[in-house]
Amino acid sequence: MVPLMLLTPVSRHENLERITASVGPLVEKFDCNWMTFSDSPRYARPGSSSHPRIDPSKHYGKPILNEMLDRLRDWGGSSIVGFLDDDTIVPESLADAYTEFLKHYPQKKAFTVQQVNKDGTMRIDVRRNRRRIDQGCYFLHTDLIGSHRFFAENGADATLFYGADGEFYHRVRNETSDQWIDLPIVGSIYNALR
C-alpha cells in the first residue's frame, strides 16, 4: 500500500484539536503521516493584500509548504501527498476515497475529491469545475510533484498566496493528466473551522 502523507502549515493553532480529530481515522486506518508545521510571520508582509477580504497574516503558508516539498524524500520517500489548510477538516469519506483510489485505480498516481462548504453544500466537484480547486481536493504521488512548488514568494501580495493552490494543481495536472482520476466522493470541508 502506498503511504499517505498530509501536510498542514498552521497559523491558527486553536484549530489543531478539531483537525486532529478529523484526520485521526485516516492515521488509524492507513499508513498515514500527518505533518504540521507552524507558519512564521517572516513570510507575511503587513498590508500585503490587494484584495479587501484577504488577510495577509493568514496566507503565508505557501513558502513553508515549499520547504516541506523540498524535504519530502527525506521524510518518506514514495507516498501520496495531500495538503490541508489549518481551517479545513476531512470527513470520514476521505478514507473511502483513498480506499477507492488504491483498490480500483492502481495504475493512477493522483486523485481528486469533492469539497463541501461547512453547511454541506457542494463547493467543488472537480469533475465539473476545476477552476476554483482548493488544496483539500487533490492528492498526488511524490513522483508527480518533482520540482513543482507553490508560486508565492516571501512577502508577496497575499492574493498570490491565495491562488497558489490552484496554480500548483493546474501545472502538475496539465503535465500528468493521464495519471489522475476524479472521484465523486467528498474529501474535505472548506473553511470548516472559521
Tab-separated table of C-alpha atoms in Angstrom:
chain	number	residue	atom	x	y	z
A	1	MET	CA	0.000	0.000	0.000
A	2	VAL	CA	1.267	3.458	-0.897
A	3	PRO	CA	1.582	5.553	2.274
A	4	LEU	CA	-0.450	8.732	2.626
A	5	MET	CA	1.175	11.946	3.853
A	6	LEU	CA	-0.823	15.039	4.777
A	7	LEU	CA	0.923	18.401	5.126
A	8	THR	CA	-0.588	21.326	7.030
A	9	PRO	CA	1.014	24.706	7.680
A	10	VAL	CA	-0.582	26.089	10.836
A	11	SER	CA	-1.140	29.680	11.863
A	12	ARG	CA	-4.456	29.010	13.634
A	13	HIS	CA	-3.206	26.702	16.362
A	14	GLU	CA	-6.569	26.801	18.094
A	15	ASN	CA	-7.918	24.590	15.273
A	16	LEU	CA	-5.444	21.749	15.744
A	17	GLU	CA	-7.619	19.744	18.121
A	18	ARG	CA	-10.532	19.579	15.660
A	19	ILE	CA	-8.293	18.925	12.658
A	20	THR	CA	-6.604	16.126	14.609
A	21	ALA	CA	-9.998	14.566	15.345
A	22	SER	CA	-10.873	14.603	11.637
A	23	VAL	CA	-7.510	13.238	10.450
A	24	GLY	CA	-7.314	10.592	13.200
A	25	PRO	CA	-9.344	7.902	11.383
A	26	LEU	CA	-7.050	8.154	8.342
A	27	VAL	CA	-3.970	7.732	10.514
A	28	GLU	CA	-5.536	4.702	12.216
A	29	LYS	CA	-6.801	3.031	9.022
A	30	PHE	CA	-3.890	3.628	6.645
A	31	ASP	CA	-0.159	4.021	6.644
A	32	CYS	CA	-0.645	7.762	7.059
A	33	ASN	CA	1.564	10.528	8.380
A	34	TRP	CA	0.119	13.941	9.118
A	35	MET	CA	2.756	16.619	9.453
A	36	THR	CA	2.016	20.085	10.755
A	37	PHE	CA	4.390	22.999	10.661
A	38	SER	CA	3.946	26.313	12.373
A	39	ASP	CA	3.686	29.178	9.898
A	40	SER	CA	6.043	32.011	10.512
A	41	PRO	CA	5.220	35.704	10.267
A	42	ARG	CA	8.519	36.098	8.419
A	43	TYR	CA	6.524	35.168	5.314
A	44	ALA	CA	3.899	37.856	5.753
A	45	ARG	CA	4.227	41.492	4.912
A	46	PRO	CA	1.732	43.704	6.746
A	47	GLY	CA	-0.778	45.189	4.352
A	48	SER	CA	0.353	42.898	1.555
A	49	SER	CA	-3.062	42.240	0.076
A	50	SER	CA	-4.647	43.906	-2.905
A	51	HIS	CA	-7.933	42.186	-2.055
A	52	PRO	CA	-10.040	43.697	0.750
A	53	ARG	CA	-11.222	40.314	2.089
A	54	ILE	CA	-7.860	38.527	2.162
A	55	ASP	CA	-5.949	38.834	5.415
A	56	PRO	CA	-2.238	38.562	4.593
A	57	SER	CA	-1.470	37.134	8.027
A	58	LYS	CA	-3.470	34.005	7.141
A	59	HIS	CA	-1.932	33.284	3.738
A	60	TYR	CA	1.775	32.879	4.244
A	61	GLY	CA	1.711	29.068	4.367
A	62	LYS	CA	2.844	28.537	0.787
A	63	PRO	CA	6.576	29.152	1.333
A	64	ILE	CA	6.559	26.744	4.255
A	65	LEU	CA	4.717	24.192	2.104
A	66	ASN	CA	7.501	24.592	-0.434
A	67	GLU	CA	10.021	23.836	2.302
A	68	MET	CA	8.003	20.714	3.156
A	69	LEU	CA	8.014	19.645	-0.501
A	70	ASP	CA	11.782	20.129	-0.633
A	71	ARG	CA	12.112	17.650	2.232
A	72	LEU	CA	9.570	15.008	1.139
A	73	ARG	CA	12.061	12.418	0.003
A	74	ASP	CA	13.907	12.650	3.333
A	75	TRP	CA	10.702	12.026	5.248
A	76	GLY	CA	9.013	9.211	3.489
A	77	GLY	CA	10.215	8.517	0.004
A	78	SER	CA	7.361	7.375	-2.171
A	79	SER	CA	3.912	8.407	-0.948
A	80	ILE	CA	0.628	10.059	-1.871
A	81	VAL	CA	0.719	13.648	-0.614
A	82	GLY	CA	-2.257	15.788	0.316
A	83	PHE	CA	-2.413	19.324	1.663
A	84	LEU	CA	-4.809	20.692	4.272
A	85	ASP	CA	-5.345	24.266	5.281
A	86	ASP	CA	-5.491	24.886	9.021
A	87	ASP	CA	-9.207	25.664	8.825
A	88	THR	CA	-10.177	22.636	6.717
A	89	ILE	CA	-11.295	19.315	8.144
A	90	VAL	CA	-11.689	15.981	6.422
A	91	PRO	CA	-14.819	13.838	6.705
A	92	GLU	CA	-14.613	10.070	7.174
A	93	SER	CA	-15.476	9.732	3.477
A	94	LEU	CA	-11.898	10.735	2.613
A	95	ALA	CA	-10.915	7.260	3.825
A	96	ASP	CA	-13.458	5.852	1.345
A	97	ALA	CA	-11.907	7.921	-1.437
A	98	TYR	CA	-8.401	6.708	-0.633
A	99	THR	CA	-9.613	3.094	-0.462
A	100	GLU	CA	-11.380	3.513	-3.827
A	101	PHE	CA	-8.243	5.013	-5.360
A	102	LEU	CA	-5.959	2.231	-4.113
A	103	LYS	CA	-8.341	-0.597	-4.974
A	104	HIS	CA	-9.746	0.440	-8.347
A	105	TYR	CA	-7.064	2.710	-9.827
A	106	PRO	CA	-3.680	1.171	-9.005
A	107	GLN	CA	-2.283	2.408	-12.326
A	108	LYS	CA	-3.008	6.051	-11.405
A	109	LYS	CA	-0.802	8.304	-9.283
A	110	ALA	CA	-3.200	11.079	-8.264
A	111	PHE	CA	-6.814	11.657	-7.399
A	112	THR	CA	-9.203	14.474	-6.667
A	113	VAL	CA	-12.197	14.572	-4.357
A	114	GLN	CA	-15.166	16.844	-3.960
A	115	GLN	CA	-15.282	19.612	-1.379
A	116	VAL	CA	-18.280	20.936	0.519
A	117	ASN	CA	-18.852	24.134	2.440
A	118	LYS	CA	-19.350	23.816	6.180
A	119	ASP	CA	-23.131	23.971	5.662
A	120	GLY	CA	-22.863	20.831	3.494
A	121	THR	CA	-23.472	22.481	0.129
A	122	MET	CA	-21.219	21.433	-2.720
A	123	ARG	CA	-18.336	23.867	-3.233
A	124	ILE	CA	-16.175	21.981	-5.716
A	125	ASP	CA	-16.963	18.975	-7.861
A	126	VAL	CA	-13.721	18.628	-9.768
A	127	ARG	CA	-15.386	16.523	-12.466
A	128	ARG	CA	-17.349	19.632	-13.478
A	129	ASN	CA	-15.247	22.591	-12.411
A	130	ARG	CA	-11.528	22.704	-11.726
A	131	ARG	CA	-11.179	26.477	-11.762
A	132	ARG	CA	-11.757	27.038	-8.041
A	133	ILE	CA	-9.894	23.982	-6.788
A	134	ASP	CA	-8.626	24.067	-3.222
A	135	GLN	CA	-5.669	22.109	-1.919
A	136	GLY	CA	-8.025	19.945	0.176
A	137	CYS	CA	-9.255	18.427	-3.105
A	138	TYR	CA	-6.141	16.836	-4.580
A	139	PHE	CA	-3.764	14.083	-3.575
A	140	LEU	CA	-0.745	13.133	-5.679
A	141	HIS	CA	2.235	10.844	-5.695
A	142	THR	CA	5.620	12.308	-4.856
A	143	ASP	CA	6.783	11.289	-8.356
A	144	LEU	CA	4.346	13.805	-9.877
A	145	ILE	CA	5.402	16.642	-7.591
A	146	GLY	CA	9.013	16.603	-8.739
A	147	SER	CA	10.265	20.192	-8.802
A	148	HIS	CA	6.776	21.755	-8.794
A	149	ARG	CA	6.282	24.252	-5.999
A	150	PHE	CA	3.656	26.728	-4.873
A	151	PHE	CA	4.382	30.052	-6.583
A	152	ALA	CA	4.332	32.530	-3.756
A	153	GLU	CA	7.430	34.457	-2.779
A	154	ASN	CA	8.177	35.665	0.731
A	155	GLY	CA	6.405	38.987	1.185
A	156	ALA	CA	4.303	38.563	-1.961
A	157	ASP	CA	0.828	40.016	-2.242
A	158	ALA	CA	-1.468	37.721	-0.251
A	159	THR	CA	-3.745	37.281	-3.260
A	160	LEU	CA	-0.899	35.336	-4.904
A	161	PHE	CA	-0.703	33.070	-1.865
A	162	TYR	CA	-4.470	32.581	-2.001
A	163	GLY	CA	-4.407	31.473	-5.649
A	164	ALA	CA	-1.299	29.292	-5.336
A	165	ASP	CA	-3.326	26.125	-4.549
A	166	GLY	CA	-4.973	26.168	-7.938
A	167	GLU	CA	-1.859	27.179	-9.846
A	168	PHE	CA	0.118	24.306	-8.345
A	169	TYR	CA	-2.652	21.812	-9.151
A	170	HIS	CA	-3.121	23.001	-12.729
A	171	ARG	CA	0.606	22.931	-13.507
A	172	VAL	CA	1.020	19.379	-12.222
A	173	ARG	CA	-2.235	18.099	-13.715
A	174	ASN	CA	-1.534	19.615	-17.128
A	175	GLU	CA	1.785	17.766	-17.290
A	176	THR	CA	0.483	14.463	-15.930
A	177	SER	CA	-3.221	14.348	-16.854
A	178	ASP	CA	-3.176	10.630	-17.702
A	179	GLN	CA	-2.178	9.868	-14.076
A	180	TRP	CA	-5.300	11.405	-12.472
A	181	ILE	CA	-8.729	10.131	-11.516
A	182	ASP	CA	-11.582	12.368	-10.292
A	183	LEU	CA	-13.604	10.656	-7.570
A	184	PRO	CA	-17.212	11.650	-6.826
A	185	ILE	CA	-16.582	11.480	-3.078
A	186	VAL	CA	-16.482	14.371	-0.612
A	187	GLY	CA	-12.994	14.557	0.852
A	188	SER	CA	-12.777	17.919	2.585
A	189	ILE	CA	-14.873	20.585	4.260
A	190	TYR	CA	-13.816	24.082	3.246
A	191	ASN	CA	-13.348	26.729	5.957
A	192	ALA	CA	-14.984	24.375	8.448
A	193	LEU	CA	-13.170	25.973	11.385
A	194	ARG	CA	-13.824	29.630	10.605
